[in-house]
PDB file of C-alpha atoms in Angstrom:
ATOM      1  CA  VAL G  49     -27.292  42.143 -25.692  1.00 39.00           C
ATOM      2  CA  CYS G  50     -26.837  39.479 -28.222  1.00 46.00           C
ATOM      3  CA  THR G  51     -28.071  35.979 -27.788  1.00 48.00           C
ATOM      4  CA  GLN G  52     -25.987  33.129 -28.134  1.00 47.00           C
ATOM      5  CA  GLN G  53     -27.261  32.161 -31.420  1.00 49.00           C
ATOM      6  CA  GLU G  54     -27.016  35.886 -33.049  1.00 50.00           C
ATOM      7  CA  LEU G  55     -23.176  35.609 -31.717  1.00 50.00           C
ATOM      8  CA  LEU G  56     -22.827  32.683 -33.601  1.00 52.00           C
ATOM      9  CA  LEU G  57     -24.406  33.728 -36.629  1.00 52.00           C
ATOM     10  CA  CYS G  58     -22.524  36.754 -36.683  1.00 54.00           C
ATOM     11  CA  GLN G  59     -18.927  35.035 -36.251  1.00 53.00           C
ATOM     12  CA  SER G  60     -19.754  32.331 -38.721  1.00 56.00           C
ATOM     13  CA  LEU G  61     -21.010  34.152 -41.384  1.00 61.00           C
ATOM     14  CA  PRO G  62     -18.193  36.156 -42.512  1.00 64.00           C
ATOM     15  CA  LYS G  63     -16.242  32.583 -42.879  1.00 70.00           C
ATOM     16  CA  ASN G  64     -18.955  30.865 -44.869  1.00 75.00           C
ATOM     17  CA  LEU G  65     -19.166  34.048 -47.015  1.00 81.00           C
ATOM     18  CA  LEU G  66     -15.186  33.162 -47.314  1.00 84.00           C
ATOM     19  CA  PHE G  67     -15.711  29.829 -48.036  1.00 85.00           C
ATOM     20  CA  GLN G  68     -18.238  30.918 -51.004  1.00 88.00           C
ATOM     21  CA  LEU G  69     -15.305  33.275 -52.536  1.00 90.00           C
ATOM     22  CA  LEU G  70     -13.208  30.159 -52.377  1.00 91.00           C
ATOM     23  CA  GLY G  71     -15.465  27.942 -54.512  1.00 92.00           C
ATOM     24  CA  LEU G  72     -15.802  30.914 -56.745  1.00 93.00           C
ATOM     25  CA  SER G  73     -12.347  31.142 -57.281  1.00 93.00           C
ATOM     26  CA  ILE G  74     -11.587  27.387 -57.978  1.00 94.00           C
ATOM     27  CA  ALA G  75     -14.696  27.116 -60.211  1.00 94.00           C
ATOM     28  CA  THR G  76     -12.999  30.510 -62.393  1.00 94.00           C
ATOM     29  CA  LEU G  77      -9.669  29.003 -62.468  1.00 93.00           C
ATOM     30  CA  SER G  78     -11.287  25.764 -63.758  1.00 93.00           C
ATOM     31  CA  THR G  79     -13.337  27.463 -66.457  1.00 94.00           C
ATOM     32  CA  VAL G  80     -10.686  29.765 -67.698  1.00 92.00           C
ATOM     33  CA  THR G  81      -8.131  26.471 -67.664  1.00 90.00           C
ATOM     34  CA  HIS G  82     -10.680  24.389 -69.624  1.00 92.00           C
ATOM     35  CA  TYR G  83     -11.997  26.862 -72.142  1.00 93.00           C
ATOM     36  CA  GLY G  84      -8.588  28.841 -72.161  1.00 91.00           C
ATOM     37  CA  LEU G  85      -6.927  29.638 -75.825  1.00 91.00           C
ATOM     38  CA  HIS G  86      -3.784  27.797 -74.647  1.00 91.00           C
ATOM     39  CA  PHE G  87      -5.069  24.642 -73.539  1.00 93.00           C
ATOM     40  CA  THR G  88      -7.710  24.182 -75.679  1.00 92.00           C
ATOM     41  CA  LEU G  89      -5.779  24.536 -78.876  1.00 92.00           C
ATOM     42  CA  ILE G  90      -3.817  22.033 -77.322  1.00 92.00           C
ATOM     43  CA  SER G  91      -6.500  19.672 -76.172  1.00 91.00           C
ATOM     44  CA  ASN G  92      -7.948  19.939 -79.771  1.00 90.00           C
ATOM     45  CA  ILE G  93      -4.540  18.672 -81.422  1.00 89.00           C
ATOM     46  CA  SER G  94      -3.451  16.198 -79.194  1.00 87.00           C
ATOM     47  CA  LEU G  95      -3.819  12.896 -80.527  1.00 82.00           C
ATOM     48  CA  GLU G  96      -5.864   9.904 -78.407  1.00 79.00           C
ATOM     49  CA  SER G  97      -2.661   8.388 -77.252  1.00 79.00           C
ATOM     50  CA  ASN G  98      -1.379  11.431 -75.729  1.00 82.00           C
ATOM     51  CA  SER G  99      -2.756  11.581 -71.893  1.00 86.00           C
ATOM     52  CA  TYR G 100      -2.965  15.579 -72.075  1.00 89.00           C
ATOM     53  CA  ARG G 101      -6.611  15.283 -72.864  1.00 89.00           C
ATOM     54  CA  VAL G 102      -7.818  13.336 -70.209  1.00 90.00           C
ATOM     55  CA  ILE G 103      -6.002  15.362 -67.874  1.00 91.00           C
ATOM     56  CA  HIS G 104      -7.494  18.416 -69.489  1.00 91.00           C
ATOM     57  CA  HIS G 105     -11.581  17.397 -68.870  1.00 92.00           C
ATOM     58  CA  ALA G 106     -10.403  15.396 -65.602  1.00 92.00           C
ATOM     59  CA  ALA G 107      -9.108  18.871 -64.043  1.00 92.00           C
ATOM     60  CA  PHE G 108     -12.209  20.863 -64.995  1.00 94.00           C
ATOM     61  CA  TYR G 109     -15.036  18.438 -63.641  1.00 95.00           C
ATOM     62  CA  PHE G 110     -12.761  18.060 -60.414  1.00 95.00           C
ATOM     63  CA  GLY G 111     -12.569  21.696 -59.977  1.00 95.00           C
ATOM     64  CA  ILE G 112     -16.257  22.053 -60.502  1.00 95.00           C
ATOM     65  CA  CYS G 113     -17.165  19.345 -58.435  1.00 96.00           C
ATOM     66  CA  LEU G 114     -15.299  20.885 -55.507  1.00 95.00           C
ATOM     67  CA  SER G 115     -16.330  24.470 -56.076  1.00 95.00           C
ATOM     68  CA  MET G 116     -20.158  23.405 -55.605  1.00 95.00           C
ATOM     69  CA  THR G 117     -19.087  21.066 -52.744  1.00 95.00           C
ATOM     70  CA  LEU G 118     -17.587  23.833 -51.145  1.00 93.00           C
ATOM     71  CA  ILE G 119     -20.629  26.127 -51.619  1.00 93.00           C
ATOM     72  CA  LEU G 120     -22.951  23.644 -50.338  1.00 94.00           C
ATOM     73  CA  ALA G 121     -20.785  23.368 -47.486  1.00 92.00           C
ATOM     74  CA  ALA G 122     -20.711  27.000 -46.736  1.00 90.00           C
ATOM     75  CA  LEU G 123     -24.624  27.683 -47.171  1.00 90.00           C
ATOM     76  CA  LEU G 124     -25.351  24.171 -45.131  1.00 89.00           C
ATOM     77  CA  SER G 125     -23.421  26.262 -42.346  1.00 85.00           C
ATOM     78  CA  SER G 126     -25.116  29.383 -42.536  1.00 83.00           C
ATOM     79  CA  ALA G 127     -28.839  27.460 -42.305  1.00 84.00           C
ATOM     80  CA  ALA G 128     -27.645  25.110 -39.542  1.00 81.00           C
ATOM     81  CA  THR G 129     -26.413  28.406 -37.446  1.00 78.00           C
ATOM     82  CA  VAL G 130     -29.391  30.460 -38.266  1.00 77.00           C
ATOM     83  CA  GLN G 131     -31.663  27.371 -37.384  1.00 81.00           C
ATOM     84  CA  GLU G 132     -29.782  25.910 -35.041  1.00 76.00           C
ATOM     85  CA  SER G 133     -29.704  22.244 -36.622  1.00 81.00           C
ATOM     86  CA  GLN G 134     -27.794  19.595 -35.823  1.00 84.00           C
ATOM     87  CA  CYS G 135     -28.588  17.641 -38.634  1.00 88.00           C
ATOM     88  CA  LEU G 136     -27.830  20.677 -41.237  1.00 88.00           C
ATOM     89  CA  THR G 137     -24.219  20.890 -39.389  1.00 88.00           C
ATOM     90  CA  ALA G 138     -23.131  17.240 -39.713  1.00 90.00           C
ATOM     91  CA  MET G 139     -24.254  17.820 -43.511  1.00 92.00           C
ATOM     92  CA  GLY G 140     -21.895  20.362 -43.634  1.00 90.00           C
ATOM     93  CA  PHE G 141     -19.026  18.923 -41.843  1.00 92.00           C
ATOM     94  CA  PHE G 142     -19.538  16.309 -44.384  1.00 95.00           C
ATOM     95  CA  CYS G 143     -18.968  18.495 -47.189  1.00 94.00           C
ATOM     96  CA  PHE G 144     -16.431  19.807 -45.714  1.00 94.00           C
ATOM     97  CA  ALA G 145     -15.093  16.240 -45.325  1.00 95.00           C
ATOM     98  CA  LEU G 146     -15.739  15.274 -48.727  1.00 95.00           C
ATOM     99  CA  ALA G 147     -13.677  18.270 -50.102  1.00 94.00           C
ATOM    100  CA  PHE G 148     -10.746  17.232 -48.023  1.00 95.00           C
ATOM    101  CA  CYS G 149     -10.883  13.698 -49.398  1.00 95.00           C
ATOM    102  CA  GLY G 150     -10.494  15.098 -52.649  1.00 94.00           C
ATOM    103  CA  LEU G 151      -8.189  17.576 -52.547  1.00 94.00           C
ATOM    104  CA  ILE G 152      -5.560  15.431 -50.587  1.00 95.00           C
ATOM    105  CA  PRO G 153      -5.375  12.706 -53.457  1.00 93.00           C
ATOM    106  CA  ALA G 154      -4.958  16.112 -55.574  1.00 92.00           C
ATOM    107  CA  ALA G 155      -2.336  17.650 -54.131  1.00 91.00           C
ATOM    108  CA  CYS G 156      -0.370  14.476 -54.010  1.00 92.00           C
ATOM    109  CA  TRP G 157      -1.220  14.118 -57.566  1.00 90.00           C
ATOM    110  CA  ARG G 158       0.341  17.403 -58.425  1.00 87.00           C
ATOM    111  CA  TYR G 159       3.643  16.872 -56.914  1.00 86.00           C
ATOM    112  CA  THR G 160       4.345  13.150 -57.865  1.00 85.00           C
ATOM    113  CA  HIS G 161       2.802  13.703 -61.686  1.00 82.00           C
ATOM    114  CA  GLY G 162       3.706  17.577 -62.311  1.00 75.00           C
ATOM    115  CA  THR G 163       5.692  16.997 -65.121  1.00 84.00           C
ATOM    116  CA  GLU G 164       2.944  14.792 -67.120  1.00 87.00           C
ATOM    117  CA  VAL G 165       0.795  17.809 -68.000  1.00 88.00           C
ATOM    118  CA  GLU G 166       4.155  19.597 -69.154  1.00 89.00           C
ATOM    119  CA  ASN G 167       5.502  16.565 -71.147  1.00 90.00           C
ATOM    120  CA  SER G 168       2.288  15.928 -72.618  1.00 91.00           C
ATOM    121  CA  MET G 169       1.854  19.886 -74.003  1.00 92.00           C
ATOM    122  CA  MET G 170       5.444  19.548 -75.361  1.00 91.00           C
ATOM    123  CA  ASP G 171       4.826  16.132 -76.941  1.00 91.00           C
ATOM    124  CA  VAL G 172       1.789  17.929 -78.711  1.00 92.00           C
ATOM    125  CA  TYR G 173       3.846  20.525 -79.995  1.00 91.00           C
ATOM    126  CA  ASP G 174       7.204  18.262 -80.905  1.00 89.00           C
ATOM    127  CA  LEU G 175       4.160  15.742 -83.279  1.00 89.00           C
ATOM    128  CA  VAL G 176       3.033  19.039 -84.796  1.00 89.00           C
ATOM    129  CA  TYR G 177       6.266  20.463 -85.821  1.00 87.00           C
ATOM    130  CA  GLU G 178       7.817  17.347 -86.945  1.00 85.00           C
ATOM    131  CA  GLU G 179       4.782  16.654 -89.349  1.00 85.00           C
ATOM    132  CA  VAL G 180       4.954  20.093 -90.733  1.00 84.00           C
ATOM    133  CA  ARG G 181       8.748  19.975 -90.856  1.00 82.00           C
ATOM    134  CA  ARG G 182       8.263  16.557 -93.198  1.00 81.00           C
ATOM    135  CA  ASN G 183       5.779  18.543 -94.902  1.00 75.00           C
ATOM    136  CA  ALA G 184       3.320  15.925 -94.266  1.00 55.00           C
ATOM    137  CA  SER G 185       0.243  17.824 -93.599  1.00 61.00           C
ATOM    138  CA  SER G 186      -0.846  21.246 -94.446  1.00 71.00           C
ATOM    139  CA  PHE G 187      -3.291  21.274 -91.617  1.00 81.00           C
ATOM    140  CA  ARG G 188      -0.606  20.483 -89.110  1.00 84.00           C
ATOM    141  CA  ARG G 189       0.949  23.708 -90.757  1.00 86.00           C
ATOM    142  CA  HIS G 190      -2.377  25.969 -89.851  1.00 89.00           C
ATOM    143  CA  GLU G 191      -2.408  24.142 -86.196  1.00 89.00           C
ATOM    144  CA  LEU G 192       1.455  25.013 -85.774  1.00 89.00           C
ATOM    145  CA  THR G 193       1.129  28.346 -86.718  1.00 88.00           C
ATOM    146  CA  ALA G 194      -1.736  28.941 -83.764  1.00 90.00           C
ATOM    147  CA  ILE G 195       0.332  27.825 -81.670  1.00 91.00           C
ATOM    148  CA  HIS G 196       3.092  29.923 -82.347  1.00 88.00           C
ATOM    149  CA  GLU G 197       0.344  32.952 -82.263  1.00 88.00           C
ATOM    150  CA  ALA G 198      -0.834  31.944 -78.823  1.00 89.00           C
ATOM    151  CA  PHE G 199       2.396  31.211 -76.794  1.00 89.00           C
ATOM    152  CA  LEU G 200       4.210  34.134 -79.130  1.00 85.00           C
ATOM    153  CA  CYS G 201       6.906  32.037 -79.909  1.00 85.00           C
ATOM    154  CA  CYS G 202       8.634  30.696 -82.958  1.00 83.00           C
ATOM    155  CA  GLY G 203       9.822  27.469 -83.368  1.00 81.00           C
ATOM    156  CA  LYS G 204      12.545  25.040 -81.455  1.00 79.00           C
ATOM    157  CA  ARG G 205      15.751  23.916 -81.552  1.00 69.00           C
ATOM    158  CA  SER G 206      15.786  20.870 -83.696  1.00 61.00           C
ATOM    159  CA  PRO G 207      18.718  18.279 -84.469  1.00 56.00           C
ATOM    160  CA  PHE G 208      17.385  17.290 -87.583  1.00 52.00           C
ATOM    161  CA  GLY G 209      19.038  20.479 -89.497  1.00 51.00           C
ATOM    162  CA  ASP G 210      18.010  23.283 -90.536  1.00 53.00           C
ATOM    163  CA  THR G 211      14.186  24.214 -89.863  1.00 54.00           C
ATOM    164  CA  ALA G 212      14.118  28.224 -91.041  1.00 61.00           C
ATOM    165  CA  ASN G 213      11.715  26.821 -93.677  1.00 68.00           C
ATOM    166  CA  VAL G 214       9.094  25.661 -91.238  1.00 72.00           C
ATOM    167  CA  GLU G 215       9.431  28.736 -88.900  1.00 72.00           C
ATOM    168  CA  ARG G 216       9.329  31.040 -91.721  1.00 73.00           C
ATOM    169  CA  LYS G 217       5.853  29.716 -93.179  1.00 73.00           C
ATOM    170  CA  THR G 218       4.578  28.983 -89.298  1.00 77.00           C
ATOM    171  CA  CYS G 219       5.530  32.062 -87.228  1.00 80.00           C
ATOM    172  CA  PRO G 220       3.935  35.411 -86.973  1.00 72.00           C
ATOM    173  CA  SER G 221       5.077  38.291 -89.727  1.00 68.00           C
ATOM    174  CA  GLY G 222       7.621  40.160 -88.104  1.00 60.00           C
ATOM    175  CA  GLN G 223       8.894  37.585 -85.260  1.00 57.00           C
ATOM    176  CA  VAL G 224      12.580  36.426 -85.294  1.00 50.00           C
ATOM    177  CA  HIS G 225      13.452  33.256 -83.595  1.00 49.00           C
ATOM    178  CA  ASP G 226      15.865  32.922 -80.957  1.00 49.00           C
ATOM    179  CA  VAL G 227      16.950  31.280 -77.917  1.00 42.00           C
ATOM    180  CA  GLY G 228      14.289  33.580 -75.789  1.00 43.00           C
ATOM    181  CA  GLN G 229      11.501  32.254 -78.607  1.00 65.00           C
ATOM    182  CA  ASP G 230      11.656  28.731 -78.302  1.00 83.00           C
ATOM    183  CA  CYS G 231       8.060  27.361 -77.906  1.00 87.00           C
ATOM    184  CA  LEU G 232       9.062  24.326 -76.012  1.00 89.00           C
ATOM    185  CA  ARG G 233      10.820  26.763 -73.065  1.00 90.00           C
ATOM    186  CA  GLU G 234       7.682  29.221 -73.734  1.00 90.00           C
ATOM    187  CA  ILE G 235       5.198  26.232 -73.173  1.00 92.00           C
ATOM    188  CA  GLN G 236       7.350  25.042 -70.000  1.00 91.00           C
ATOM    189  CA  ASP G 237       7.249  28.662 -68.641  1.00 92.00           C
ATOM    190  CA  PHE G 238       3.750  29.272 -69.219  1.00 92.00           C
ATOM    191  CA  LEU G 239       2.614  26.102 -67.562  1.00 92.00           C
ATOM    192  CA  LYS G 240       4.864  26.126 -64.674  1.00 91.00           C
ATOM    193  CA  LYS G 241       3.391  29.339 -63.562  1.00 92.00           C
ATOM    194  CA  HIS G 242      -0.120  28.205 -64.296  1.00 92.00           C
ATOM    195  CA  MET G 243       0.775  25.363 -62.275  1.00 91.00           C
ATOM    196  CA  ASP G 244       2.355  27.446 -59.159  1.00 92.00           C
ATOM    197  CA  PHE G 245      -0.755  29.240 -59.049  1.00 92.00           C
ATOM    198  CA  VAL G 246      -2.858  26.177 -58.950  1.00 92.00           C
ATOM    199  CA  SER G 247      -0.832  24.713 -56.209  1.00 92.00           C
ATOM    200  CA  MET G 248      -1.122  27.695 -54.125  1.00 94.00           C
ATOM    201  CA  LEU G 249      -4.972  27.655 -54.442  1.00 93.00           C
ATOM    202  CA  LEU G 250      -5.115  23.976 -53.612  1.00 93.00           C
ATOM    203  CA  GLY G 251      -2.716  24.852 -50.184  1.00 93.00           C
ATOM    204  CA  ILE G 252      -4.984  27.723 -49.289  1.00 94.00           C
ATOM    205  CA  THR G 253      -8.128  25.375 -50.085  1.00 94.00           C
ATOM    206  CA  ILE G 254      -6.754  22.628 -47.989  1.00 95.00           C
ATOM    207  CA  GLY G 255      -6.055  24.633 -45.003  1.00 93.00           C
ATOM    208  CA  PHE G 256      -9.867  25.994 -45.365  1.00 92.00           C
ATOM    209  CA  THR G 257     -11.402  22.789 -45.537  1.00 94.00           C
ATOM    210  CA  VAL G 258      -9.656  21.793 -42.333  1.00 94.00           C
ATOM    211  CA  TYR G 259     -11.146  25.004 -40.549  1.00 90.00           C
ATOM    212  CA  GLY G 260     -14.283  24.324 -42.018  1.00 89.00           C
ATOM    213  CA  MET G 261     -14.491  20.828 -40.420  1.00 91.00           C
ATOM    214  CA  ILE G 262     -13.325  22.054 -36.825  1.00 90.00           C
ATOM    215  CA  LEU G 263     -15.713  24.991 -36.897  1.00 85.00           C
ATOM    216  CA  THR G 264     -18.849  22.993 -37.892  1.00 87.00           C
ATOM    217  CA  SER G 265     -17.976  20.295 -35.463  1.00 87.00           C
ATOM    218  CA  PHE G 266     -17.792  23.100 -32.759  1.00 83.00           C
ATOM    219  CA  LEU G 267     -20.894  24.115 -34.233  1.00 82.00           C
ATOM    220  CA  TRP G 268     -22.442  20.936 -33.387  1.00 82.00           C
ATOM    221  CA  PHE G 269     -21.442  20.507 -30.102  1.00 80.00           C
ATOM    222  CA  SER G 270     -22.484  23.875 -29.109  1.00 78.00           C
ATOM    223  CA  ILE G 271     -25.934  22.935 -30.320  1.00 74.00           C
ATOM    224  CA  HIS G 272     -26.158  19.763 -28.567  1.00 72.00           C
ATOM    225  CA  PHE G 273     -24.642  20.391 -25.253  1.00 71.00           C
ATOM    226  CA  SER G 274     -25.288  24.188 -24.842  1.00 64.00           C
ATOM    227  CA  SER G 275     -28.136  24.591 -22.744  1.00 44.00           C
ATOM    228  CA  ASN G 276     -28.247  28.288 -23.849  1.00 48.00           C
ATOM    229  CA  LEU G 277     -29.211  26.953 -27.311  1.00 43.00           C
ATOM    230  CA  ASP G 278     -31.749  24.873 -26.099  1.00 48.00           C
ATOM    231  CA  ARG G 279     -33.658  28.086 -25.997  1.00 50.00           C
ATOM    232  CA  LYS G 280     -33.130  28.875 -29.256  1.00 49.00           C
ATOM    233  CA  GLY G 281     -32.359  32.507 -28.376  1.00 50.00           C
ATOM    234  CA  LYS G 282     -35.615  33.216 -26.193  1.00 51.00           C
ATOM    235  CA  TYR G 283     -35.705  34.816 -23.237  1.00 45.00           C
ATOM    236  CA  THR G 284     -38.208  34.998 -20.442  1.00 50.00           C
ATOM    237  CA  LEU G 285     -39.370  38.079 -18.814  1.00 48.00           C
ATOM    238  CA  ARG G 286     -39.308  37.485 -15.040  1.00 51.00           C
TER     239      ARG G 286
END
């Protein structure tokens, strides 16, 4: 026969493990976004006036802080269940609430400023492409070649006339320029897939964070009001 402490422990530990896995997933996604080839390449090329570099760093630090908060909340909830501690339970609830307060503005920003990241990345490509087209910098030519190799694309449609010379110098050997390889479209498609995954993870995290707040609230009231928990799981033989 399980005591009520053991019953709560059996029910909450798998859920807390799920919160830890969710936190690790967010940390992994943030690291891939920050150190991935496509994102670091655009970030290193972007100018100070371009907003992409700020967004790039802010997204990484936000993701790491969020993942640490979720992992800490899960650990506190597990410890609170084992020790039947109201203080640890309250701290776990606070961590879930803190994560929730950060997630809601992030989700709102994603849907109200979703095109800002896309536009800033394409602005970087436009800047480099036009400077190479005007033969302004040989260094920019190396940057444009790196973008073409990373995104597997070749040039863009330009209203300023023939761009075959630029594409011949900067596109990977053997790659033919056509509509399907337009770099602006490739950047847009790549970022759309990535942001869709981010949106899905944000939605899942918000749902589990609300569930975590409900779970820790129930645990706190159970510890506070249950007469069975007052005995700390011990039984007296009579």
